Coordinates of C-alpha atoms in Angstrom, one line a residue:
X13 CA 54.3 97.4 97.8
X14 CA 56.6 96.8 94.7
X15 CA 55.9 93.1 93.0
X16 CA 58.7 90.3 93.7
X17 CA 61.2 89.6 91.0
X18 CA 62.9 86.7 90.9
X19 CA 66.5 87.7 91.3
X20 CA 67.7 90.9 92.9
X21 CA 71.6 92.5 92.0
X22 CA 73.2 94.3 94.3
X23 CA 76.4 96.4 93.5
X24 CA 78.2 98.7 96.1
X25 CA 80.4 100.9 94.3
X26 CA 82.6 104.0 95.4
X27 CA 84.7 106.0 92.6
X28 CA 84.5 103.1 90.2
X29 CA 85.1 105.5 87.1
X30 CA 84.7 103.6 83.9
X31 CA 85.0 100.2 85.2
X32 CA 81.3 100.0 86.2
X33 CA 80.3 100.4 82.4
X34 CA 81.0 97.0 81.4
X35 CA 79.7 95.6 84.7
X36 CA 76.4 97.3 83.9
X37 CA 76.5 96.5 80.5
X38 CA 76.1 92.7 81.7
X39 CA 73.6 93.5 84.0
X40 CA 71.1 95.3 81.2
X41 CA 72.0 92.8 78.6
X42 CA 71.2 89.8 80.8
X43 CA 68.9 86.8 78.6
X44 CA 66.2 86.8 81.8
X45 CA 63.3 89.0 81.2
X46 CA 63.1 92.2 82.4
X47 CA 60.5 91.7 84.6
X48 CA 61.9 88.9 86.9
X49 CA 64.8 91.2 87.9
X50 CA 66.3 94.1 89.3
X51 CA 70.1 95.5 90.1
X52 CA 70.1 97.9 93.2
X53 CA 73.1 100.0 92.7
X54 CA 74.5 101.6 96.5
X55 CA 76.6 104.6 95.8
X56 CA 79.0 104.6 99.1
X57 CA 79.9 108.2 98.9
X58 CA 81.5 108.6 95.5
X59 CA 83.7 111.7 95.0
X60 CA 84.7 111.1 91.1
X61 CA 80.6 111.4 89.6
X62 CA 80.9 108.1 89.3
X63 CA 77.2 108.6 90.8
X64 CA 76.4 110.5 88.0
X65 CA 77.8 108.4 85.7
X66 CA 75.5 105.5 86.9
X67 CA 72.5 108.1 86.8
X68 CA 72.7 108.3 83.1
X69 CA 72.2 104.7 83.0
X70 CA 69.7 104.5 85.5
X71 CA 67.7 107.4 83.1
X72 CA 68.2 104.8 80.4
X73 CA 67.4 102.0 81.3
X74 CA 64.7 102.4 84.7
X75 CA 62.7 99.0 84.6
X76 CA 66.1 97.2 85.7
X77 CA 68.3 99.4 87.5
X78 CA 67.7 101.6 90.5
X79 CA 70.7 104.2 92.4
X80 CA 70.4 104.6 96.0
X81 CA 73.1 107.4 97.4
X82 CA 74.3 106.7 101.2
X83 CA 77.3 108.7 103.2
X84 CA 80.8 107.1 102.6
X85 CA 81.3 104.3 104.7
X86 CA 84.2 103.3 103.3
X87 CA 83.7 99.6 102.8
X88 CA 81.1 97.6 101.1
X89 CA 79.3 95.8 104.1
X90 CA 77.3 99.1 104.7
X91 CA 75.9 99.4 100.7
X92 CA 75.1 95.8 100.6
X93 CA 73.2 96.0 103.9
X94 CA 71.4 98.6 102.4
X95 CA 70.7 97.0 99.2
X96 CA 69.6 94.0 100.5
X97 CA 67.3 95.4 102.9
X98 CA 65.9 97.6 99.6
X99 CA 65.5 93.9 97.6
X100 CA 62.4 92.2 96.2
X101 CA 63.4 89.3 94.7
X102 CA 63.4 85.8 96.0
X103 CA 67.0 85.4 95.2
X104 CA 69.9 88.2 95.8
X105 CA 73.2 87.9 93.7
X106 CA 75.9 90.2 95.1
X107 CA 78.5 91.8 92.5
X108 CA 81.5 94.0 92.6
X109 CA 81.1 97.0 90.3
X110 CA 84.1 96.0 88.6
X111 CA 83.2 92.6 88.0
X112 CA 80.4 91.0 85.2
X113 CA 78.0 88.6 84.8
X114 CA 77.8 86.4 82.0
X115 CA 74.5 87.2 80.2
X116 CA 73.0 84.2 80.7
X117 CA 73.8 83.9 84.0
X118 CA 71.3 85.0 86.4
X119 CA 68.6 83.0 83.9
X120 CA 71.1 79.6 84.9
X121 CA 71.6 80.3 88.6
X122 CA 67.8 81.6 89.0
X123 CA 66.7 77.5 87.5
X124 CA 69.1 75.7 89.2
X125 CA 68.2 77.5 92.6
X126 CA 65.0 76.7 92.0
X127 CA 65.1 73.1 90.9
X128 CA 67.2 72.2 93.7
X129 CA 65.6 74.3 96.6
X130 CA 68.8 75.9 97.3
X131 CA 69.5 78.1 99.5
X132 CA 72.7 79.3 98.5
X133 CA 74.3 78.7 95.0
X134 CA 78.4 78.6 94.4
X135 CA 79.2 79.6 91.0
X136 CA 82.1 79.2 88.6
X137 CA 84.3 82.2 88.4
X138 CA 86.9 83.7 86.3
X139 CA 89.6 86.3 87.2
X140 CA 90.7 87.5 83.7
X141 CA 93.6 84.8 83.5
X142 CA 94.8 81.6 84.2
X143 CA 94.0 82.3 87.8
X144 CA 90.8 80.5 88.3
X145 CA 89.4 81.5 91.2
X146 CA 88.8 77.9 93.6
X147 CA 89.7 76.2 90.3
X148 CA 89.9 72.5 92.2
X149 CA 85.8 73.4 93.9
X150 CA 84.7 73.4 90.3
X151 CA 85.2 69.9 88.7
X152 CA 81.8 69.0 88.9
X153 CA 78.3 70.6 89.1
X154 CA 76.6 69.2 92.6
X155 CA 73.3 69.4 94.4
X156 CA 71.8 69.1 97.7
X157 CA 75.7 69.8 99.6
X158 CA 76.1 71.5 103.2
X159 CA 79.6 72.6 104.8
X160 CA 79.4 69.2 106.3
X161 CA 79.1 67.0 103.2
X162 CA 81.5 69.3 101.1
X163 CA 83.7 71.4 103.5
X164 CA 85.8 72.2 100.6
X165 CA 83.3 75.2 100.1
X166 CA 85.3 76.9 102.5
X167 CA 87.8 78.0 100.6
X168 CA 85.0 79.9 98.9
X169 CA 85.0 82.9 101.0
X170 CA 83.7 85.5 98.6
X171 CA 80.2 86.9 98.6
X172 CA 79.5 87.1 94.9
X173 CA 76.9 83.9 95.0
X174 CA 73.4 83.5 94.6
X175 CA 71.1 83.1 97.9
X176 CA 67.6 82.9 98.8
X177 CA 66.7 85.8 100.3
X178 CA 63.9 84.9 102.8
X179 CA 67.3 82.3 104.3
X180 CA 69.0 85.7 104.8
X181 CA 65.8 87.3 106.5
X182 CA 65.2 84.4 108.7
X183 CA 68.5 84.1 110.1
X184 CA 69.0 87.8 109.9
X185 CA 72.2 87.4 108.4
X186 CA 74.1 90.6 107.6
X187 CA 77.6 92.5 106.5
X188 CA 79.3 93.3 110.0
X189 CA 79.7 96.7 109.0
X190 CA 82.4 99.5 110.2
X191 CA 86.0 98.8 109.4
X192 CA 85.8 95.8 108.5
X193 CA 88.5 93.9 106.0
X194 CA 87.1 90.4 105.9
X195 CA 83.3 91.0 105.8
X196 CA 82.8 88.2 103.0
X197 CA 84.6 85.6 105.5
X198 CA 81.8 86.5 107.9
X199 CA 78.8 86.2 105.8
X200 CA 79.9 83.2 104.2
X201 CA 80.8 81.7 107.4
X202 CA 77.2 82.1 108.5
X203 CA 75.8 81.0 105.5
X204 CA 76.9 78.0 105.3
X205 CA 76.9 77.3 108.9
X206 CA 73.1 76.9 108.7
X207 CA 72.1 76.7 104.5
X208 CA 70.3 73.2 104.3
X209 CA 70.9 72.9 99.9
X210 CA 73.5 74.3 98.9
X211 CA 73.5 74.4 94.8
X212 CA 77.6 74.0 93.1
X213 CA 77.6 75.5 89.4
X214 CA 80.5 74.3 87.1
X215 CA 79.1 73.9 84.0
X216 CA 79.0 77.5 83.0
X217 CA 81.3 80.1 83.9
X218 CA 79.1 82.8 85.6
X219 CA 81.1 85.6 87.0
X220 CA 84.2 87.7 85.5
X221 CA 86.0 88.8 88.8
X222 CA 88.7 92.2 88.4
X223 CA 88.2 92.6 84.6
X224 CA 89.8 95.8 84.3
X225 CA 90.4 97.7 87.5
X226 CA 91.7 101.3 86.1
X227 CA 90.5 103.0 88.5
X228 CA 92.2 105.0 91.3
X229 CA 89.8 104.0 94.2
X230 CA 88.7 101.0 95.4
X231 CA 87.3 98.9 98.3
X232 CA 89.8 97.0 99.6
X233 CA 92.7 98.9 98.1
X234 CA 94.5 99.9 101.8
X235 CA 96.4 97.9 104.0
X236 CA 94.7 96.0 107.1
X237 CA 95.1 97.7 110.2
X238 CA 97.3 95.0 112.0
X239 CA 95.8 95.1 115.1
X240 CA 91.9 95.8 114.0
X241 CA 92.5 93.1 111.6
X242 CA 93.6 90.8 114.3
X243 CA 90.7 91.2 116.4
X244 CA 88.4 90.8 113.4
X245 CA 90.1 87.3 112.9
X246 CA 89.5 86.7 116.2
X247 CA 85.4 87.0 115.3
X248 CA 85.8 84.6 112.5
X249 CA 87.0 82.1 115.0
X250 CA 84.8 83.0 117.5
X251 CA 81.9 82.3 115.2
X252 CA 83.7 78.9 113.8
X253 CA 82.9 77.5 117.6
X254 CA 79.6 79.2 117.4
X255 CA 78.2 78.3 114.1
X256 CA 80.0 74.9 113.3
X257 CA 79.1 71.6 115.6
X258 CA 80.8 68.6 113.2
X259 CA 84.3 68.4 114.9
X260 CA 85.9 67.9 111.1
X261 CA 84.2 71.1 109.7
X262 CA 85.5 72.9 112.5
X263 CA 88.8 72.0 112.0
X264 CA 88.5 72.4 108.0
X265 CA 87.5 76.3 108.8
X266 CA 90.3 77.0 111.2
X267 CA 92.9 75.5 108.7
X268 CA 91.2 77.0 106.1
X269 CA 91.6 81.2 107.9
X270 CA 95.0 79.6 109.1
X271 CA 96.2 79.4 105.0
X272 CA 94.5 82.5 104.0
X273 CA 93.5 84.8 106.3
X274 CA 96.4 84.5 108.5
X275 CA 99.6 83.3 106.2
X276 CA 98.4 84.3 103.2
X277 CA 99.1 88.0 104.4
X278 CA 102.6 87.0 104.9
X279 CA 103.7 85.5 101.8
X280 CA 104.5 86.7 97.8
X281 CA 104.5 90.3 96.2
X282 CA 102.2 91.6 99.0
X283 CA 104.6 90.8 101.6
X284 CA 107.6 92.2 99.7
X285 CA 105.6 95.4 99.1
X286 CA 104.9 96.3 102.7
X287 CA 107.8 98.6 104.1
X288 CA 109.4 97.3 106.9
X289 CA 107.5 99.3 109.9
X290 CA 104.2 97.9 108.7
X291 CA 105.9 94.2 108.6
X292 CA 107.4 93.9 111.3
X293 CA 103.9 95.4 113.1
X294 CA 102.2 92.6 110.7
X295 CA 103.7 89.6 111.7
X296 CA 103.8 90.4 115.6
X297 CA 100.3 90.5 115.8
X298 CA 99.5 87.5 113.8
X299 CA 102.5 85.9 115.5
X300 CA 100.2 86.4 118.5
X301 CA 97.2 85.3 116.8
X302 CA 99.3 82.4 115.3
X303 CA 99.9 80.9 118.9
X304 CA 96.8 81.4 120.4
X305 CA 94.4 80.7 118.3
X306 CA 95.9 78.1 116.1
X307 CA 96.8 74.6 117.5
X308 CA 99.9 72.4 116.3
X309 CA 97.7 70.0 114.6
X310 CA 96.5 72.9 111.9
X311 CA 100.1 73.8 111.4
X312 CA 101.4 70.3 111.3
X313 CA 98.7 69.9 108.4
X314 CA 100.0 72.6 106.3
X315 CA 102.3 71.8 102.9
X316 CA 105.6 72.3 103.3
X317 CA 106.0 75.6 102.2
X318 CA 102.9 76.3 104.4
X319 CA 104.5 74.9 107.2
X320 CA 107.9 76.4 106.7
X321 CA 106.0 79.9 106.4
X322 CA 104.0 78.5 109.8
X323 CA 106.9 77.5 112.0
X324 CA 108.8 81.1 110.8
X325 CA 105.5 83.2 112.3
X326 CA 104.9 81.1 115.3
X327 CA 108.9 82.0 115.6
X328 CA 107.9 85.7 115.3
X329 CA 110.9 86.1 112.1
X330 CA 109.8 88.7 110.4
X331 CA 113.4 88.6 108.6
X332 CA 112.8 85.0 107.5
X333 CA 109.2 85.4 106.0
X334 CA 110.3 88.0 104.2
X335 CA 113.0 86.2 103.0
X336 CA 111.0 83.2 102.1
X337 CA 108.8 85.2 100.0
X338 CA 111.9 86.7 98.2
X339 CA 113.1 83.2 97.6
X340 CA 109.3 81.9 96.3
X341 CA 108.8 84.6 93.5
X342 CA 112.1 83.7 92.2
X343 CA 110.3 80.7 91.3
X344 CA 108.9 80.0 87.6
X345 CA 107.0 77.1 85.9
X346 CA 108.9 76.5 82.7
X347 CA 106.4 74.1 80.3
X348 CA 107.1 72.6 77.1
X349 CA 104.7 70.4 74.9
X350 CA 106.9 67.9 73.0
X351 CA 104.5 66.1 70.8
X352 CA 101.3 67.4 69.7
X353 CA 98.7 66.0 67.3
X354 CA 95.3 65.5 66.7
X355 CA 93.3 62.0 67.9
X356 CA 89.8 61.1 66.8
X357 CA 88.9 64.7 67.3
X358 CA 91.0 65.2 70.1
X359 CA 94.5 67.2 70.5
X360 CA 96.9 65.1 72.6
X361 CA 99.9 66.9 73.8
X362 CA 103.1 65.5 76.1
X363 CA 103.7 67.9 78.5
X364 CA 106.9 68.3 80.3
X365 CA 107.2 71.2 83.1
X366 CA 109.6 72.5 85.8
X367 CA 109.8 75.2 88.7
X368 CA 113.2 76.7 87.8
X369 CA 115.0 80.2 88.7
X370 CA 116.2 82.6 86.3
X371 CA 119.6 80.4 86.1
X372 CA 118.9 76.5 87.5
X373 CA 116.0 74.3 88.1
X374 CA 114.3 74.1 91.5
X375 CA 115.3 71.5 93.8
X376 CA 114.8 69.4 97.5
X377 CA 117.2 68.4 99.7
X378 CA 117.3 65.0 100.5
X379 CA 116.8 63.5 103.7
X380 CA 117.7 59.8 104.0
X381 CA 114.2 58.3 102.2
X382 CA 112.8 62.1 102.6
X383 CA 112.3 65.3 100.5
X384 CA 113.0 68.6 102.3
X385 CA 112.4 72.0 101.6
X386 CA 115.7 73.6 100.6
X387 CA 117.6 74.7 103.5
X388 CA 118.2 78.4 101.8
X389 CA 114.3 79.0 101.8
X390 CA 114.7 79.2 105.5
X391 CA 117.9 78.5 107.3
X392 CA 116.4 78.6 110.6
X393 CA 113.3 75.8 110.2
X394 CA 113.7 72.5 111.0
X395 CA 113.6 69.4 108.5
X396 CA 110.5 68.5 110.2
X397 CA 108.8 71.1 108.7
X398 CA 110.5 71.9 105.4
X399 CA 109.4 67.9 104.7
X400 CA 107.4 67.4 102.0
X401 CA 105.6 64.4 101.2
X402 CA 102.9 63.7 98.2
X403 CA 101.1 61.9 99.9
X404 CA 100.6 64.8 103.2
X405 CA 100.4 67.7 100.0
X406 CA 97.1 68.4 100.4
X407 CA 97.3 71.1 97.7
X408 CA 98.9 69.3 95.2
X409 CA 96.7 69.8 91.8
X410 CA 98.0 70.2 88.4
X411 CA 95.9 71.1 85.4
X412 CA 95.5 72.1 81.9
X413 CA 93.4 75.4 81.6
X414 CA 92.0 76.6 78.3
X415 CA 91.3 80.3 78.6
X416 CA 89.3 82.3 76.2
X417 CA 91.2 85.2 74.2
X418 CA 87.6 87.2 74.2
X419 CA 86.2 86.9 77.8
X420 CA 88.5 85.0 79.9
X421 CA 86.4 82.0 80.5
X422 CA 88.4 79.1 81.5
X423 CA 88.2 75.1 81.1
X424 CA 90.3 72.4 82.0
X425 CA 91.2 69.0 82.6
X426 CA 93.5 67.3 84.9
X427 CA 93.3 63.5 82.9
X428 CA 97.0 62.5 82.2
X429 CA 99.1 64.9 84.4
X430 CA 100.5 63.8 87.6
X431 CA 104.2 64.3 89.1
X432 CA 107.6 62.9 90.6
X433 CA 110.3 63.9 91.9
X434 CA 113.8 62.4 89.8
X435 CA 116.5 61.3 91.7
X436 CA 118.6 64.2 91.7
X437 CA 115.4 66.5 94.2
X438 CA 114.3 67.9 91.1
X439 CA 110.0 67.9 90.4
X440 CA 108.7 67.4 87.3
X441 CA 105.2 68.0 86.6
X442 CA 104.2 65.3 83.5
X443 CA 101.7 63.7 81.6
X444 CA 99.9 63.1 78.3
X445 CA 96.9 65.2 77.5
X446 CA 93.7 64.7 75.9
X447 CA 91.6 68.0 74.9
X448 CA 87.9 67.3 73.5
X449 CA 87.2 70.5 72.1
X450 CA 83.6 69.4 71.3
X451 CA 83.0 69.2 75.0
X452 CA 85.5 70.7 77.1
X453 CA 82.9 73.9 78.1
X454 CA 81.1 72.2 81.1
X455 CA 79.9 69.1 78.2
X456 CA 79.6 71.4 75.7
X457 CA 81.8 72.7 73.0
X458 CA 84.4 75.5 72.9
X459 CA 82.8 78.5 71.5
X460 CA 84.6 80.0 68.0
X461 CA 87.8 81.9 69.2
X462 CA 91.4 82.2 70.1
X463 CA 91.8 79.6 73.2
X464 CA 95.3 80.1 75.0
X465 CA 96.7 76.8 77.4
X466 CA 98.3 77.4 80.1
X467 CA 99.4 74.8 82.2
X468 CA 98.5 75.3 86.2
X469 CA 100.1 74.2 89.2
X470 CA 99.7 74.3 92.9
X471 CA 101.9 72.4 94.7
X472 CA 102.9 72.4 98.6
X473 CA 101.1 75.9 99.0
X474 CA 102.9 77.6 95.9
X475 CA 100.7 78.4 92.9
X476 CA 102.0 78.9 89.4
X477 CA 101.4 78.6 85.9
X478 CA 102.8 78.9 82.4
X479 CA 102.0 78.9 79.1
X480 CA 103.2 76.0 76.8
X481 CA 106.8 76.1 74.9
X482 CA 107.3 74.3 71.3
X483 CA 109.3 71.1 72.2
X484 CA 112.0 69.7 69.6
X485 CA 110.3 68.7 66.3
X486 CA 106.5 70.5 67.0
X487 CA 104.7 71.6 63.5
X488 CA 103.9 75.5 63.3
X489 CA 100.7 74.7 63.1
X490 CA 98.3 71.5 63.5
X491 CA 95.5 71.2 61.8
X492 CA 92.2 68.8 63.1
X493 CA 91.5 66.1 60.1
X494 CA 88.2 67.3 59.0
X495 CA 87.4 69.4 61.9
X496 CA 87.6 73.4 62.2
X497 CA 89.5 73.6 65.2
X498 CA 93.9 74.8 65.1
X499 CA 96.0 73.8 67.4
X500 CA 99.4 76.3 67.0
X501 CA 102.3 79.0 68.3
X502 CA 101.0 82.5 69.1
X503 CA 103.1 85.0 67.1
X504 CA 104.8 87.1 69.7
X505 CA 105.6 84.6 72.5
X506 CA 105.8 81.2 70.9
X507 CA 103.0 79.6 73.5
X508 CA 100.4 77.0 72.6
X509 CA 96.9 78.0 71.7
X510 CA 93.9 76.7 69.8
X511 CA 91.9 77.9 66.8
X512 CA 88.2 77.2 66.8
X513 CA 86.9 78.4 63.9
X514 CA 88.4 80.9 61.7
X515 CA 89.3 83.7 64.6
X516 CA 93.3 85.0 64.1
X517 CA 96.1 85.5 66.2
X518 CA 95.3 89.4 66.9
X519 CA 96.5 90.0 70.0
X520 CA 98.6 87.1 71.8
X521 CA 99.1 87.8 75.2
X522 CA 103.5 87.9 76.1

């Protein structure tokens, strides 16, 4: 029998093309030794060589990386299953073959799992941008958590985490394979149903998620079946009764497949993309869903514009979701900095942001001592539910992220920013901020490059962000007293970025 390793990688791919380059580039570059781990590549079926593409590196680099061919499947529970069954290390990491590790990761996640005994670990992820992926989980690095302690794990419904693999083997946890859509749900689900540690990484950013995605073929690429994917929801809750006993977790899961499994179908680009056959088919089936599985109380603890999008589906409309969603990606965060300066090392900026159409700002209604929801967003839904209240806006979070030009790794801060609503309905989004660029990375310092700041904001289920406008009177460029660090306006689109070091504005993103 093959000697353990300490970590085994597991990557399903099918027709990946070039995209898996740069994932296995991070996998062969890694700062662990070669001999505590191993990536199993699962080969679903490929029909563009991407097979043979990942032979070549297989031929060049054989300690580390092994390819295992299985018939097409055509979904990534099947390939994982098998890679896990094939894995000898004491800890599997599952990655998308379009996806990358940082190179130091599995060396971090490997010590942390061991030092806290955990059987899972959650790590920080990136996704290329300003989207953060679960920015508000990662605010601090944690140990020794269950669903029970932190139910705001969740939200974290994706696979790509470290676990113990004899925790896997004992509970015999596995992909529900066949066609299956929302496989991660399931295994997560499970997971941390009955994981005793579970480890929270925040203080490196371990995962690139969707780095490129040029190719034609993908898992996940086709639209649910609407009445397979209702019965697979069905499961999920099935298992919530099953797996979860604290009456508060239980309810925390149901909201939480509620906001994305169920609504989060219904709402945006997606929605507007679907033609209407497929729609309408959509929304009757989770209407059904919506009113059988999913009491008043969850819907009454939506945001507003959760709620509003709630009410409209539990009213089977597909005419007014869709119209909501029209209405919501009108919608644009508009930010301006008007001071910013340097302050005992640190840049201090005044930040001044609003949701605005192409033409006027956005607005409430009022409502005697109450903010509503404007009537236009959805004619039919009653003030009840178009109310909106910060102190019932569970998702209200605003932040100010600090993305890296080179790799996309992202930190922020939240210190200073807050909001309220003026007299006239309209929200603004405020604050003075303080930037430490000496320790902004997880308590460490921001490595040498082109930093861009975007402020982010999710507020009453609506998530947006925006880079940062010159305000009246702001220098072209400011400069930290005796410090190598530049705060200034990228060329083409004017927004605020950060110097560290002496990298150049080479390629500002619009």
């Amino acid at each position: 029998m093959a000697a353990e390793v300490d970590v085994s990688v597991v990557i399903p791919f099918y027709n990946p093309g070039a995209d898996i380059d740069d994932c296995l580039t991070s996998m062969v570059q890694q700062t662990i030794s070669a001999d505590r781990y191993e990536v199993i590549l699962v080969d679903d079926g490929s029909t563009d060589g991407s097979d043979q593409r990942v032979a070549g590196w297989v031929e060049r680099y054989p300690s580390v990386l092994s390819l295992h061919r299985i018939a097409a499947s055509g979904g990534p529970a099947r390939p994982r299953n098998i890679g896990l069954t094939k894995a000898r290390g004491r800890y599997v990491q599952f990655v998308d073959s379009d996806d990358t590790l940082a190179l130091s990761a599995l060396e971090h996640l490997v010590a942390i799992a061991d030092r806290s005994a955990a059987d899972i670990v959650v790590h920080k992820i990136s996704a290329g941008g300003p989207r953060n992926i679960y920015h508000q989980l990662f605010r601090r690095t944690a140990t020794n958590l269950t669903v029970d302690s932190c139910p705001q794990l969740l939200r974290n419904g994706t696979v790509c985490k470290l676990f113990r693999r004899q925790f896997l083997v004992d509970h015999d946890v596995r992909f529900p394979e066949g066609d299956t859509y929302i496989e991660d749900q399931h295994l997560c689900l499970r997971t941390y149903a009955r994981a005793q540690s579970i480890a929270l990484v925040s203080d490196l950013v371990c995962y690139f998620h969707w780095q490129r995605r040029t190719a034609g073929d993908h898992f996940g690429d086709a639209n649910v079946d609407p009445a397979s994917y209702r019965h697979e929801v069905e499961t999920l809750l099935d298992l919530v009764d099953t797996e979860l006993a604290a009456p508060a977790t239980r309810f925390a899961a149901v909201w939480r497949y509620y906001r994305g499994e169920v609504l989060g179908r219904l709402r945006g680009a997606a929605m507007l993309r679907y033609d209407d056959a497929y729609r309408r088919a959509l929304v009757a089936q989770l209407h059904e869903l919506a009113v059988s599985r999913f009491p008043d109380a969850v819907h009454d603890q939506m945001p507003a514009i959760v709620r509003t999008e709630s009410r409209l589906l539990r009213d089977n409309d597909t005419e007014g979701l869709t119209s909501l969603s029209e209405q919501l990606e009108k919608l644009r965060l508009h930010a301006v900095a008007r001071d910013v300066r340097w302050a005992d090392g640190r840049l201090i900026l005044q930040v001044d942001a609003h949701l605005r159409y192409a033409d006027a700002d956005f607005r409430y209604e009022r409502d005697g001592d109450d903010w509503l929801i404007p009537r236009e967003f959805a004619p039919g839904v009653a003030a009840a539910d178009r109310r909106w209240s910060a102190d019932d806006d569970s998702e209200l979070d605003i932040d100010l992220a600090t993305i890296a030009r080179a790799d996309s790794s992202l930190w922020s801060t939240t210190d200073g920013l807050g909001m309220q609503v003026d007299p006239d309905g309209r929200p603004s989004f405020t604050g003075t901020v303080s930037i430490d660029p000496a320790s902004l990375a997880g308590g460490k310092a921001l490595a040498d490059g082109i930093w861009d700041l975007r402020l982010r904001l999710a507020f009453s289920g609506l998530q947006r962000s925006a880079g940062i406008q010159a305000g009246d009177g702001t220098s072209e460029e400011i400069v930290m007293p005796g410090g190598s660090a530049t705060a200034f306006w990228t060329r083409r689109a004017r927004r605020l970025a950060l110097r560290i070091g002496t990298a150049t504005d080479q390629t500002s993103p619009a």
